[in-house]
Protein backbone atom coordinates (compact mmCIF):
# COMPACT_ATOMS: atom_id res chain seq x y z
CA UNK A 1 20.66 188.59 -14.85
CA UNK A 2 21.34 190.67 -11.77
CA UNK A 3 24.54 189.94 -9.88
CA UNK A 4 24.66 189.74 -6.10
CA UNK A 5 26.89 191.98 -4.06
CA UNK A 6 30.02 190.32 -2.71
CA UNK A 7 30.72 192.77 0.11
CA UNK A 8 27.66 192.13 2.25
CA UNK A 9 27.36 192.98 5.93
CA UNK A 10 27.73 189.33 6.95
CA UNK A 11 30.82 188.85 4.76
CA UNK A 12 32.53 191.95 6.18
CA UNK A 13 31.69 190.88 9.72
CA UNK A 14 33.22 187.47 9.10
CA UNK A 15 36.34 189.01 7.57
CA UNK A 16 36.88 191.46 10.43
CA UNK A 17 36.25 188.88 13.13
CA UNK A 18 38.72 186.51 11.47
CA UNK A 19 41.26 189.33 11.22
CA UNK A 20 40.95 190.22 14.91
CA UNK A 21 41.12 186.56 15.91
CA UNK A 22 44.31 186.11 13.88
CA UNK A 23 45.86 189.29 15.29
CA UNK A 24 45.06 188.27 18.86
CA UNK A 25 46.51 184.80 18.31
CA UNK A 26 49.62 186.24 16.64
CA UNK A 27 50.24 188.75 19.45
CA UNK A 28 49.82 186.01 22.05
CA UNK A 29 52.18 183.62 20.26
CA UNK A 30 54.87 186.28 19.84
CA UNK A 31 54.81 187.54 23.44
CA UNK A 32 54.27 184.27 25.31
CA UNK A 33 57.78 182.82 24.70
CA UNK A 34 59.37 186.06 25.92
CA UNK A 35 57.28 185.91 29.09
CA UNK A 36 58.08 182.24 29.65
CA UNK A 37 61.84 182.74 29.20
CA UNK A 38 62.06 185.91 31.31
CA UNK A 39 59.37 185.21 33.88
CA UNK A 40 60.02 181.61 34.82
């Protein structure tokens, strides 16, 4: 029985896109309160 590869191109693309989405959301959520408090 031949096993399938886990780290396929589609899997890596999904992982990296999820990582960048999380990083973008995290950066937005950490800087937005500072902007709201100082800017408004």
